Tab-separated table of C-alpha atoms in Angstrom:
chain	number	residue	atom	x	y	z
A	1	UNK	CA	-14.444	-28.124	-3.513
A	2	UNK	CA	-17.186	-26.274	-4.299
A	3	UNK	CA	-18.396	-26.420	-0.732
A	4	UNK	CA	-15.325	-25.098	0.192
A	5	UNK	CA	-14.538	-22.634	-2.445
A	6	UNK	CA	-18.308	-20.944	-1.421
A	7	UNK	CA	-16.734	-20.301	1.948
A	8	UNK	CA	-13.724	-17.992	0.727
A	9	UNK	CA	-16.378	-15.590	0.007
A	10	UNK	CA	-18.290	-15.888	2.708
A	11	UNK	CA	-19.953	-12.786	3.255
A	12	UNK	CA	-20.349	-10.426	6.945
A	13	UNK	CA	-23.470	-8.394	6.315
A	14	UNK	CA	-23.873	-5.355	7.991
A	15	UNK	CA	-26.485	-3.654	7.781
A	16	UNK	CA	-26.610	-0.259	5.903
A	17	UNK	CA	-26.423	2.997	8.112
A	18	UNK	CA	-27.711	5.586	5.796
A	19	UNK	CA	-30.366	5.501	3.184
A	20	UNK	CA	-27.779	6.321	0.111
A	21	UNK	CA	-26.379	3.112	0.271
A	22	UNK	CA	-28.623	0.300	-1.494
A	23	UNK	CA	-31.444	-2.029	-0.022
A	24	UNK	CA	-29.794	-4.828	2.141
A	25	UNK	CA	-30.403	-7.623	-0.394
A	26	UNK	CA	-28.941	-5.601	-3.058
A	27	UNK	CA	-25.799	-5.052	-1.005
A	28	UNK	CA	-25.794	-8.552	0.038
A	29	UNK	CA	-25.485	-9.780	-3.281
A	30	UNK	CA	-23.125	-7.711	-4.991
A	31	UNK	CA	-20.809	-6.959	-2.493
A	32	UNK	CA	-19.596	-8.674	0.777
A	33	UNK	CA	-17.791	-5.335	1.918
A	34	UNK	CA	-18.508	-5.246	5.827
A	35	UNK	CA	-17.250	-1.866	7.309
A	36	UNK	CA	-17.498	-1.282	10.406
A	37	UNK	CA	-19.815	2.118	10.231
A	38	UNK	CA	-20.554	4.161	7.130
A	39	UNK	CA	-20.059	7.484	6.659
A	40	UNK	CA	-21.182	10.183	3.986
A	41	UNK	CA	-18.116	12.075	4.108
A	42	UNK	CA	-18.545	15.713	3.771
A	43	UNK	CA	-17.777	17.166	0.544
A	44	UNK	CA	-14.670	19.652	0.717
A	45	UNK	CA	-15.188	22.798	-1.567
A	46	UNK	CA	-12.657	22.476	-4.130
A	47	UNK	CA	-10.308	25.729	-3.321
A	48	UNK	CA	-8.627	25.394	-6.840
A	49	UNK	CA	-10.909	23.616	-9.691
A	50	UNK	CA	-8.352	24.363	-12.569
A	51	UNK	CA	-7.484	21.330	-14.877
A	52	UNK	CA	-4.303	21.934	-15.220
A	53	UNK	CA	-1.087	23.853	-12.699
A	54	UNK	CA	1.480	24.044	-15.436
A	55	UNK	CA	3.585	24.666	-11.800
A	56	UNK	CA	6.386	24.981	-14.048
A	57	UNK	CA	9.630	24.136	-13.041
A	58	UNK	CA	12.726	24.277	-14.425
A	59	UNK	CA	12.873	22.075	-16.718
A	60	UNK	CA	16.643	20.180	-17.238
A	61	UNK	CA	18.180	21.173	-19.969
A	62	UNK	CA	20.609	18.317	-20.298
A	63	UNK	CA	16.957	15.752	-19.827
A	64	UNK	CA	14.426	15.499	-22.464
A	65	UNK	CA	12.247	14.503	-19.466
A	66	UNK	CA	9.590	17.623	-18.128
A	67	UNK	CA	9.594	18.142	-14.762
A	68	UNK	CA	6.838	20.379	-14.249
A	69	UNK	CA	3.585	19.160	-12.522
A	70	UNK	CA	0.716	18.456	-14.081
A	71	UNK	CA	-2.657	18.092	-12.412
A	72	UNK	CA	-5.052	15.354	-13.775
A	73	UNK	CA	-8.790	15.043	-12.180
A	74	UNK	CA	-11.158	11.598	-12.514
A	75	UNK	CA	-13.621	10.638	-10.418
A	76	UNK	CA	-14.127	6.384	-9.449
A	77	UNK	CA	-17.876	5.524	-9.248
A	78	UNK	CA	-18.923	2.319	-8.208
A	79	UNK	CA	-22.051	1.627	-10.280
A	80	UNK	CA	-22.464	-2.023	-8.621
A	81	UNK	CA	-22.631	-3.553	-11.946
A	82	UNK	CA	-18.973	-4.810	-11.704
A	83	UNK	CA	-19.192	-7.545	-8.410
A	84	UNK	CA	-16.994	-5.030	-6.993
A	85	UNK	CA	-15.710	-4.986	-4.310
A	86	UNK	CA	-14.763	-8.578	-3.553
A	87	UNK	CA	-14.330	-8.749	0.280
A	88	UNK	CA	-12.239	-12.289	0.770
A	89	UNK	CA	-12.628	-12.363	4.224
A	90	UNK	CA	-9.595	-14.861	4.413
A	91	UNK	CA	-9.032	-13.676	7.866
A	92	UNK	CA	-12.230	-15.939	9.371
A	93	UNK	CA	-12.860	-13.353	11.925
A	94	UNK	CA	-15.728	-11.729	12.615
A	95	UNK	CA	-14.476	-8.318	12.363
A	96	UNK	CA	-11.959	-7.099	9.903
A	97	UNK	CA	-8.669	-8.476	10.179
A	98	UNK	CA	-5.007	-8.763	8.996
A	99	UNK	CA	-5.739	-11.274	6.229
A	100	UNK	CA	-8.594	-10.598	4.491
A	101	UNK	CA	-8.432	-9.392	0.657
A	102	UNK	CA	-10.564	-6.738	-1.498
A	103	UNK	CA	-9.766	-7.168	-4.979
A	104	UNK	CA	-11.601	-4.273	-6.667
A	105	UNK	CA	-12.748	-2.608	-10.025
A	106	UNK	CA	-14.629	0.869	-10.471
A	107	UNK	CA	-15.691	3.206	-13.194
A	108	UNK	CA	-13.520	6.089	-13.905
A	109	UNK	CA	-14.815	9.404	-15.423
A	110	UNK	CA	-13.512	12.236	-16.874
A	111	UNK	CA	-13.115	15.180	-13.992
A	112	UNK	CA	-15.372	17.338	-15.378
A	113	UNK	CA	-17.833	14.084	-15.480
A	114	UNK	CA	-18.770	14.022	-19.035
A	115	UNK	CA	-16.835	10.830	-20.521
A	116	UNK	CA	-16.112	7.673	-19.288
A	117	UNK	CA	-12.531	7.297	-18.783
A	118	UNK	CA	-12.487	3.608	-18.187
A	119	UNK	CA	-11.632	1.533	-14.599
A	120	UNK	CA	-9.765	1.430	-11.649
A	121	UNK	CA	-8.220	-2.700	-11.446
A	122	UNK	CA	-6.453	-3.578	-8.202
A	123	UNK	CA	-6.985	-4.515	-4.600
A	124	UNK	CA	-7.147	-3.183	-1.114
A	125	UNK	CA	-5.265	-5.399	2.021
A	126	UNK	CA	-6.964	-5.007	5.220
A	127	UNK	CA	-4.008	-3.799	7.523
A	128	UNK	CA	-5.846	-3.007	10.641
A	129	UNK	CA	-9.397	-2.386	11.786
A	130	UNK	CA	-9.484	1.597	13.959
A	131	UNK	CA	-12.012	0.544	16.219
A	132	UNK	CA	-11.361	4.477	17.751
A	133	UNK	CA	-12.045	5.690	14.451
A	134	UNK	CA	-15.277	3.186	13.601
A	135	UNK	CA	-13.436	2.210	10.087
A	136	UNK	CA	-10.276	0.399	8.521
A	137	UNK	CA	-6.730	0.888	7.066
A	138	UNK	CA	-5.980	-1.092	4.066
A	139	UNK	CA	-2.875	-0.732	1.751
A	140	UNK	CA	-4.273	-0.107	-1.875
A	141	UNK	CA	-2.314	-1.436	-4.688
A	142	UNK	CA	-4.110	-0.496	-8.112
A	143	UNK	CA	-4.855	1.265	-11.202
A	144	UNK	CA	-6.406	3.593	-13.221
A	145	UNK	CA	-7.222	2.777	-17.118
A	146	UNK	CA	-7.834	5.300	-19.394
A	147	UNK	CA	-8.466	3.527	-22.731
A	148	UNK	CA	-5.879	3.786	-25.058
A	149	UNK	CA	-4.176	7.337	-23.454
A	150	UNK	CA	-2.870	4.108	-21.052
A	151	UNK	CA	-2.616	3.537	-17.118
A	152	UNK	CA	-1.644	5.124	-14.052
A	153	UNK	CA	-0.402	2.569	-10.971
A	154	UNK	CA	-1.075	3.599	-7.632
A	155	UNK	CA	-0.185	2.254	-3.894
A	156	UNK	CA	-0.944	3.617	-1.055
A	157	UNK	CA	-3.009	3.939	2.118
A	158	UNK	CA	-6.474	3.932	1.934
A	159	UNK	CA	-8.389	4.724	5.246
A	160	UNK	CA	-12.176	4.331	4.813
A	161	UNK	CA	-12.797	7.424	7.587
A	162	UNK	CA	-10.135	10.312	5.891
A	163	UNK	CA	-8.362	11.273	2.905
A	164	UNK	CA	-5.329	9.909	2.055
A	165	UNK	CA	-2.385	10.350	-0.416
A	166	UNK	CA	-1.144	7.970	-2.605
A	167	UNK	CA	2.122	7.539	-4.968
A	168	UNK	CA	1.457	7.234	-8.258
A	169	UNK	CA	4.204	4.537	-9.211
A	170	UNK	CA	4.221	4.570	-12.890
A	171	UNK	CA	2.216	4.493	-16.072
A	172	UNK	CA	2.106	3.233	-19.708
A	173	UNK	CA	0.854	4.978	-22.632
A	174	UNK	CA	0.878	8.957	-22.375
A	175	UNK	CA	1.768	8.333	-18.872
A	176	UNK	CA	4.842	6.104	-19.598
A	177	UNK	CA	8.177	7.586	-16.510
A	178	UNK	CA	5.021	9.151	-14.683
A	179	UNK	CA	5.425	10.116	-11.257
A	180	UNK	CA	3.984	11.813	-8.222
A	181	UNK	CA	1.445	11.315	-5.726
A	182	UNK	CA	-2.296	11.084	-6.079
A	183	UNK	CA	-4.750	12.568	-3.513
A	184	UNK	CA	-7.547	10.662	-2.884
A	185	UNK	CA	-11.169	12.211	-1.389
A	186	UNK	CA	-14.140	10.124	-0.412
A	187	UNK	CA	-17.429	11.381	-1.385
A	188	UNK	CA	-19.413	8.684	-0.126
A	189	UNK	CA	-17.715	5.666	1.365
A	190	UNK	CA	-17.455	3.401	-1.005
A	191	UNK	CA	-18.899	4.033	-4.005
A	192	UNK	CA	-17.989	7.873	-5.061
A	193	UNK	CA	-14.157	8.752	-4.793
A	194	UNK	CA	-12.951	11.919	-6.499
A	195	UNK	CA	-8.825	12.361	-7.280
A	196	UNK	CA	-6.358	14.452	-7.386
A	197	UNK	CA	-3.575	13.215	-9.400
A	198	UNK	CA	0.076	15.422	-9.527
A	199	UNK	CA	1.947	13.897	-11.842
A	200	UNK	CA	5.590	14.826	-13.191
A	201	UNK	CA	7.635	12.911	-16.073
A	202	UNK	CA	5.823	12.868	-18.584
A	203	UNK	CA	4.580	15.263	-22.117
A	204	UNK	CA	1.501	17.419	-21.476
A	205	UNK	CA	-1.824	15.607	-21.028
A	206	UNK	CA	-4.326	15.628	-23.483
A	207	UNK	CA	-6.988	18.320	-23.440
A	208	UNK	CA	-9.691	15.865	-23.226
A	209	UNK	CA	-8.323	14.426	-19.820
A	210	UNK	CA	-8.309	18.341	-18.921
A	211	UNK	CA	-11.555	19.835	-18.786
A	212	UNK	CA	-12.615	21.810	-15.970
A	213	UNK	CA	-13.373	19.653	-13.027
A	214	UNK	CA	-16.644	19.388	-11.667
A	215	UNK	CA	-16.176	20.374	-7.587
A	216	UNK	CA	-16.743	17.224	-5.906
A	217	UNK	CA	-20.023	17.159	-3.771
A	218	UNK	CA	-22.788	14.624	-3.016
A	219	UNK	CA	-24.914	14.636	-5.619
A	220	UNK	CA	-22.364	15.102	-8.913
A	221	UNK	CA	-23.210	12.286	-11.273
A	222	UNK	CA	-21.508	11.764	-14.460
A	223	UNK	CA	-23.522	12.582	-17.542
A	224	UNK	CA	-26.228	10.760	-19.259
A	225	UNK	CA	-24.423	10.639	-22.370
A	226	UNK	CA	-21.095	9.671	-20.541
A	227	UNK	CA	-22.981	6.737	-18.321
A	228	UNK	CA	-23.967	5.214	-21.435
A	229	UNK	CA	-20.955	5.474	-23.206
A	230	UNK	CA	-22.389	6.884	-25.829
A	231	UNK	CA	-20.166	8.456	-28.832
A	232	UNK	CA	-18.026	11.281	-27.921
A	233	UNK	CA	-18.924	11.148	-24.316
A	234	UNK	CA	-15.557	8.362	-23.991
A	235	UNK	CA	-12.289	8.514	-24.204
A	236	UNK	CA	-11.021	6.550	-27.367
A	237	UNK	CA	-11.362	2.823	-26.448
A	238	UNK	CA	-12.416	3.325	-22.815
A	239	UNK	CA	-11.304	1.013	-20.635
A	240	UNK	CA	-14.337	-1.888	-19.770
B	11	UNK	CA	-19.321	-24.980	6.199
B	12	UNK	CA	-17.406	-24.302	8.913
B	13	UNK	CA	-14.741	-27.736	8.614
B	14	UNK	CA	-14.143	-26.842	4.851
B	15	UNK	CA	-13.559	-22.900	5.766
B	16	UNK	CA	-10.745	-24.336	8.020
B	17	UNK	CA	-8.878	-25.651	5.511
B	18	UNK	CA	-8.158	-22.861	3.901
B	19	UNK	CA	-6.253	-21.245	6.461
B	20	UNK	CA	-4.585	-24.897	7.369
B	21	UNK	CA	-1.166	-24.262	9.489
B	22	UNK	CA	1.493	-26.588	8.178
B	23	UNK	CA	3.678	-26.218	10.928
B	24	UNK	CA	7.275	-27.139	10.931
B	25	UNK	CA	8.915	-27.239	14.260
B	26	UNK	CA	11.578	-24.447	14.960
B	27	UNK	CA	15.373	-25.353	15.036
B	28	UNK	CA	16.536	-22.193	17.329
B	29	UNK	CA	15.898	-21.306	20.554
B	30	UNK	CA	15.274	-17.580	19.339
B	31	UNK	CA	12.209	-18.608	17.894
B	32	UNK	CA	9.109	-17.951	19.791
B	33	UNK	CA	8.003	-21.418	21.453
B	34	UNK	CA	5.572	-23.592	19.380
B	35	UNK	CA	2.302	-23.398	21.396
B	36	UNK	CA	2.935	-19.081	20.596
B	37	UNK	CA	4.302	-19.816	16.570
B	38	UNK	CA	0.758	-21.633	15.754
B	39	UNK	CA	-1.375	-19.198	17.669
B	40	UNK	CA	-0.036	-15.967	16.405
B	41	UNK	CA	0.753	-17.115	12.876
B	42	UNK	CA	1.133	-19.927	9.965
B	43	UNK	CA	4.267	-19.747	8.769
B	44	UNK	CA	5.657	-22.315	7.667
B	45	UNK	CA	8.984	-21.397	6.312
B	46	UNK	CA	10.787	-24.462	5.215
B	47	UNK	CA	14.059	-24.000	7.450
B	48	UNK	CA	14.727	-21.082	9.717
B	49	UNK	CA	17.849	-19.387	9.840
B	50	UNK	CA	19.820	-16.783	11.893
B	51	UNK	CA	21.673	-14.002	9.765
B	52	UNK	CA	24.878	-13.316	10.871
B	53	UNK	CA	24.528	-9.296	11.150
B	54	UNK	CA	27.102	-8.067	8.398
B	55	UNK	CA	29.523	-5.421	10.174
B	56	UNK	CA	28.024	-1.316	8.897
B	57	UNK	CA	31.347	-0.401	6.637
B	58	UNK	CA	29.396	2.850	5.985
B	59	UNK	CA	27.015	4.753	8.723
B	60	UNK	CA	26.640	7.616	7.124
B	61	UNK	CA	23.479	8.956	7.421
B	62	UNK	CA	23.663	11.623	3.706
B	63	UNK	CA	25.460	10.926	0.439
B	64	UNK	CA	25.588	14.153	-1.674
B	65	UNK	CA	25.896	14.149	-5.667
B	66	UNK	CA	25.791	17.270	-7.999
B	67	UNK	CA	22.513	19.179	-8.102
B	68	UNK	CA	21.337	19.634	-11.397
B	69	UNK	CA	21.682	23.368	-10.800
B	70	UNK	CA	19.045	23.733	-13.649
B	71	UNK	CA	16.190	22.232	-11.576
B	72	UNK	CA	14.695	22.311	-8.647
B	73	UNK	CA	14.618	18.572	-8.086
B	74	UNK	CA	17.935	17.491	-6.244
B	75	UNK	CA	19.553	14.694	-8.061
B	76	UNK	CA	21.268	13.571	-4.888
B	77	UNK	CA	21.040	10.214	-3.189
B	78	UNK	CA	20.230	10.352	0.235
B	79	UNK	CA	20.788	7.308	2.761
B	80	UNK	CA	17.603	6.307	4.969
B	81	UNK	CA	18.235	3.368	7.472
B	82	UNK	CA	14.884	1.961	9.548
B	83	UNK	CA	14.389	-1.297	11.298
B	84	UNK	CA	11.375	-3.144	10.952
B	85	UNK	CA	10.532	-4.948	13.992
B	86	UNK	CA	7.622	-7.821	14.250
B	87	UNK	CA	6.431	-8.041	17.637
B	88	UNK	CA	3.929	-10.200	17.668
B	89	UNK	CA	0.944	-7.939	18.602
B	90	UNK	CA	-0.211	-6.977	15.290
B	91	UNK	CA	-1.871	-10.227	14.110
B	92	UNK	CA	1.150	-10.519	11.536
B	93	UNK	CA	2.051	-11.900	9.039
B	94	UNK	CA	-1.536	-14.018	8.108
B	95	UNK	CA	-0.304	-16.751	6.264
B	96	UNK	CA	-2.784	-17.453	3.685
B	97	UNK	CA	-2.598	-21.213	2.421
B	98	UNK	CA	-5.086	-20.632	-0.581
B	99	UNK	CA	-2.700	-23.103	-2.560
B	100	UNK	CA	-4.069	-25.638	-0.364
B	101	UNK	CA	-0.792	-27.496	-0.364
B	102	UNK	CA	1.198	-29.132	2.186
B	103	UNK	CA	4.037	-27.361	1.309
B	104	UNK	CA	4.598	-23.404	0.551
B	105	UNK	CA	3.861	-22.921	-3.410
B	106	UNK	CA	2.125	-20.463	-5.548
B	107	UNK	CA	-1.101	-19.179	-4.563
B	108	UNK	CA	-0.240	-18.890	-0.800
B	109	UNK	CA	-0.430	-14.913	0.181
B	110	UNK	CA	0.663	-13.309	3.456
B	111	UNK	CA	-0.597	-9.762	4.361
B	112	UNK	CA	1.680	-8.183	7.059
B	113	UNK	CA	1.870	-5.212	9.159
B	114	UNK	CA	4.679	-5.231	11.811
B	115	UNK	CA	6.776	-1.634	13.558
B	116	UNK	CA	9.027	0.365	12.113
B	117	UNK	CA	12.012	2.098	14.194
B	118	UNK	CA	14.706	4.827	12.907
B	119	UNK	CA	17.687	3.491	12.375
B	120	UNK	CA	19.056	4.651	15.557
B	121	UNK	CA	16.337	2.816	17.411
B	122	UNK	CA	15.168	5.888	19.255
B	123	UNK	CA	12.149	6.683	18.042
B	124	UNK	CA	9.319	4.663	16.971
B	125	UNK	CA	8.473	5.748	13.666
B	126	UNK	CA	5.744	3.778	12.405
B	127	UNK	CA	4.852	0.408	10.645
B	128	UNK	CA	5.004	-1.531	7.456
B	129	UNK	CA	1.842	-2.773	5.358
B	130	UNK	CA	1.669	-4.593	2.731
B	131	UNK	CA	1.433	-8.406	0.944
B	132	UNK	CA	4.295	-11.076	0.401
B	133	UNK	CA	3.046	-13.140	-2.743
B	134	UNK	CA	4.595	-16.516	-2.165
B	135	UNK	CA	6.171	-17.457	-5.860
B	136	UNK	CA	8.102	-20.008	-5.344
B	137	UNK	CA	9.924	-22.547	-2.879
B	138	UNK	CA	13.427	-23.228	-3.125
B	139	UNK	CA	13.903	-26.550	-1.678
B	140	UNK	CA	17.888	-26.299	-2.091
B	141	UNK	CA	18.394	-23.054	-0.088
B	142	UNK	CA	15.567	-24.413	2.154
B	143	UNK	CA	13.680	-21.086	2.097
B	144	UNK	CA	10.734	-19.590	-0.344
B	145	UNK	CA	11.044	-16.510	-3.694
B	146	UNK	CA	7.934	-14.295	-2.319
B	147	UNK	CA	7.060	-11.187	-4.736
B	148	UNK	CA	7.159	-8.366	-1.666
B	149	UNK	CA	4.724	-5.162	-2.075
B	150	UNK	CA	4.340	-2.616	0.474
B	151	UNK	CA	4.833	0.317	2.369
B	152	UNK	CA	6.491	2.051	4.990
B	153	UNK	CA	4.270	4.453	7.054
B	154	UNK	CA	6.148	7.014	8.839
B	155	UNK	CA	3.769	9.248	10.480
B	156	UNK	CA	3.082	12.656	9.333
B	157	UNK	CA	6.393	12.494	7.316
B	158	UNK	CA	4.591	10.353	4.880
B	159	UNK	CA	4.757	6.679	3.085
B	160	UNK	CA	7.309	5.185	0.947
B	161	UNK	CA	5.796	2.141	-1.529
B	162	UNK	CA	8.602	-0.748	-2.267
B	163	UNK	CA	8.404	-3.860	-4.765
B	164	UNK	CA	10.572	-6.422	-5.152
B	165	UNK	CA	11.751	-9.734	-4.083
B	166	UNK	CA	11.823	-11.175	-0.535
B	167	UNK	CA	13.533	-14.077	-0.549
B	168	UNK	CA	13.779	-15.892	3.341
B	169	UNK	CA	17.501	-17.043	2.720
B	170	UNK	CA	19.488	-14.512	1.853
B	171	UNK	CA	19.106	-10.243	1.718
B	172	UNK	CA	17.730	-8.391	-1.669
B	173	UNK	CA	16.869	-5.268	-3.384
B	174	UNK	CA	13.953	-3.945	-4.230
B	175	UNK	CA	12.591	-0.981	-5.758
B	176	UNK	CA	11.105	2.413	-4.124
B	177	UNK	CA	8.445	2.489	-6.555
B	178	UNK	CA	7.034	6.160	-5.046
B	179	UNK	CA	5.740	8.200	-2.013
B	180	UNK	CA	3.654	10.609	-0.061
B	181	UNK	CA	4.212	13.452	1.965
B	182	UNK	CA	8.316	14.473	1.873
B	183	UNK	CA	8.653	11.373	0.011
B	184	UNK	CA	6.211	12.701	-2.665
B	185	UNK	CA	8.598	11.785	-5.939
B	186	UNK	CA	10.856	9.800	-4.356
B	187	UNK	CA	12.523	7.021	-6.646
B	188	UNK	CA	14.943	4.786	-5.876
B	189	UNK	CA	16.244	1.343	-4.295
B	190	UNK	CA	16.478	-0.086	-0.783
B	191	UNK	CA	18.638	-3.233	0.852
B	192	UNK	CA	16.873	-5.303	2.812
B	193	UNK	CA	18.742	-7.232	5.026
B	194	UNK	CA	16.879	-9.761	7.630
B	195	UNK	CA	18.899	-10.086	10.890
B	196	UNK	CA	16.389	-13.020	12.570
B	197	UNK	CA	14.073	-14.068	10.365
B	198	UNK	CA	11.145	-13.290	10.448
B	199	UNK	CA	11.218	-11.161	13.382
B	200	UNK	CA	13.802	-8.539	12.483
B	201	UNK	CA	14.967	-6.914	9.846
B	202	UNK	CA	17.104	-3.789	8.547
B	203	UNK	CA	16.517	-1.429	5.803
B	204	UNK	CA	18.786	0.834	3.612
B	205	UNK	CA	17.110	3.332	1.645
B	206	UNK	CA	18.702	4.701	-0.908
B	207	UNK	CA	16.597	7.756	-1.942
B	208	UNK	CA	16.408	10.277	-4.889
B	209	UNK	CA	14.237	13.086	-6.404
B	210	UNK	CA	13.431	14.505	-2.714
B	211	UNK	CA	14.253	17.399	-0.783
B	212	UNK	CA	16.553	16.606	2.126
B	213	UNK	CA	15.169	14.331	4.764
B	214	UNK	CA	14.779	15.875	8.466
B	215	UNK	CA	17.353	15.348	11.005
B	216	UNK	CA	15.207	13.129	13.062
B	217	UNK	CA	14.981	10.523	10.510
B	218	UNK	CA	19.188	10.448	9.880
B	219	UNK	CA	19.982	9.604	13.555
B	220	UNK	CA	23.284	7.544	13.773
B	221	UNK	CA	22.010	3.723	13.144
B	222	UNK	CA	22.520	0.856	15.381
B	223	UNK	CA	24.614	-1.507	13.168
B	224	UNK	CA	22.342	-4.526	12.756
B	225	UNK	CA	22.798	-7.741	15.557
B	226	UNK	CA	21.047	-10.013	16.618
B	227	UNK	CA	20.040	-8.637	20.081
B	228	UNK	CA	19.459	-5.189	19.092
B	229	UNK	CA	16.281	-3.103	20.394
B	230	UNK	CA	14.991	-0.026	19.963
B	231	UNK	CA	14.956	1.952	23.087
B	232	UNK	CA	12.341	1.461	26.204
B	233	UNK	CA	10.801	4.779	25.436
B	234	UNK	CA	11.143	4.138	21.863
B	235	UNK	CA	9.139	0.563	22.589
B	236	UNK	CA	6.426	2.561	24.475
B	237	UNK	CA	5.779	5.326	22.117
B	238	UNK	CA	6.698	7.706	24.753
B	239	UNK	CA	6.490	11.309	24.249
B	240	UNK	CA	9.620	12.295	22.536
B	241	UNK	CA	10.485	8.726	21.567
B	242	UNK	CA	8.304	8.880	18.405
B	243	UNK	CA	7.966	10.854	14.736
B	244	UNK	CA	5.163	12.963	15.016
B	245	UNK	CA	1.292	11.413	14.919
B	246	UNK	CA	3.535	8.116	14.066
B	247	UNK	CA	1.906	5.292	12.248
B	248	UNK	CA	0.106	2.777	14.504
């Protein structure tokens, strides 16, 4: 069983294109995530950087329920200290296919990068490999925690060579009747992701979950203080 | 390493009772499902084909309140590498821990136009040895091109049609909440969709085309088949 179990996870190492991504062994052990090419994906200037579009709408009088948007900023950073991703290449081919499995968990971060939020939890199904576009489409079914504020839930498309949107299909905690969509912006495939969130239905979001985001770029890291998780640089019981 | 990696993916396959069915040799190759009993569904005659059901806007808001109809067929034709049945129960027979990932076409409802595909996982829960089908846990989406995704949860159950819930969206659908009827016409080949929508703004003509009741021998359209110019939604999902 053992034997057999060890080949669920049998890992397709490719090697590394660019010399962000970690040495080869390194990569080899923690994750088995093959893509077909990587890509830094170039960092979009952040138009707006506000925290927060009160985009107010009407709100209806005879609902207790806001309907304005609200815009909420984190970024996901794969540290590689999670065995994340898990690439369950069920599929047994030798290049991504319909069947394999990438159960997942990140670190979130405030926007503005100076507390840890907590983790994303979910996984990614390989739907099709783009050979035209050198990388993948997987449906993305996961979520974000933010310690005790609660969670968001997210599905969506996730395309490892563009942006995508996701819906954000619904929440507990502060975030309890959330809805809206989620826009999601590679920094560098696969470990830096920076969000968008636009979410409707619920009260107004704490201040701490507010402050103004850092623009998205290459380098942006989260803060000393907040990598650490030291006191006051995490939201109250951060998701671990 | 490589005899115990085949077991994993180990095709129980039944034989098919129809003639519908794709033949054997073609079942094993393109996938391992091993549904307990196939069935045909009789198509159930449309008593409504109306494309847009209007309720009161809440004239305070900007969000309509309305529900609005969507119909799309979901067509699996066999070139997609779907569904990949995923025996990680290891059992003979379906149970818990068996997945299936699947990706097959989606068509409007009037067949005309391809619109783009489904994605998503069928979590196989349980098998119901007295309706001679399997409970599967459904989550996915519907990608229609630059119009945008709709997500869906709910049950799939290979005897008889369900509900499940429209659990959010992107693009126009950004919002959207909601339910949808799913009703299979050949299992597991074809099957027929009824959105019913809310918290959007009013879905574009091209998406509200008259539907082809569901039968048995419907297709969508030659053009519609070959994504020809015209016969599509814009940049549609592939």
């Amino acid at each position: 069983m053992a034997a057999a179990s060890s080949t669920i996870l049998k890992a397709a190492v490719s090697s590394p294109s660019t010399a962000r991504l970690p040495p080869p062994a390194a990569a080899h052990k923690l994750f088995s995530f093959a893509p077909s090419n990587k890509k830094h994906f170039l960092p979009k200037p952040l138009s707006k950087s506000f925290s927060c579009t009160g985009t107010a709408q009407a709100a209806d009088p005879a609902s207790t329920t806001p309907t304005k948007v609200q815009q909420l900023h984190v970024y996901e950073i794969n540290e590689r200290d999670r065995g994340s991703p898990a690439y369950l290449r069920l599929s047994q081919k030798t290049v991504n296919s319909l069947g394999d499995l990438v159960p997942f968990s990140n670190k979130v971060y405030t926007g503005d990068l100076k507390k840890r939020a907590g983790i994303t939890a979910g996984i990614c199904i390989l739907i099709k490999h783009e050979e035209e576009k050198k990388g993948d489409r997987y449906e993305a079914i996961y979520s974000f925690y933010l310690g005790d504020y609660g969670h968001i839930a997210v599905q969506g498309p996730y395309l490892t060579y563009e942006d995508t949107e996701l819906a954000v299909t619904g929440g507990s905690g502060v975030f309890e009747g959330v809805y809206g969509h989620v826009k999601l912006h590679q920094i560098i495939f696969p470990f830096k992701l920076y969000y968008t969130f636009h979410l409707k239905g619920i009260p107004d979001l704490p201040a701490e979950l507010l402050g103004q985001p850092v623009p998205p770029a290459i380098d942006v890291e989260p803060t000393p203080a907040a990598k650490s998780c030291e006191a006051g640089a995490t939201l109250p019981n951060f998701t671990n």
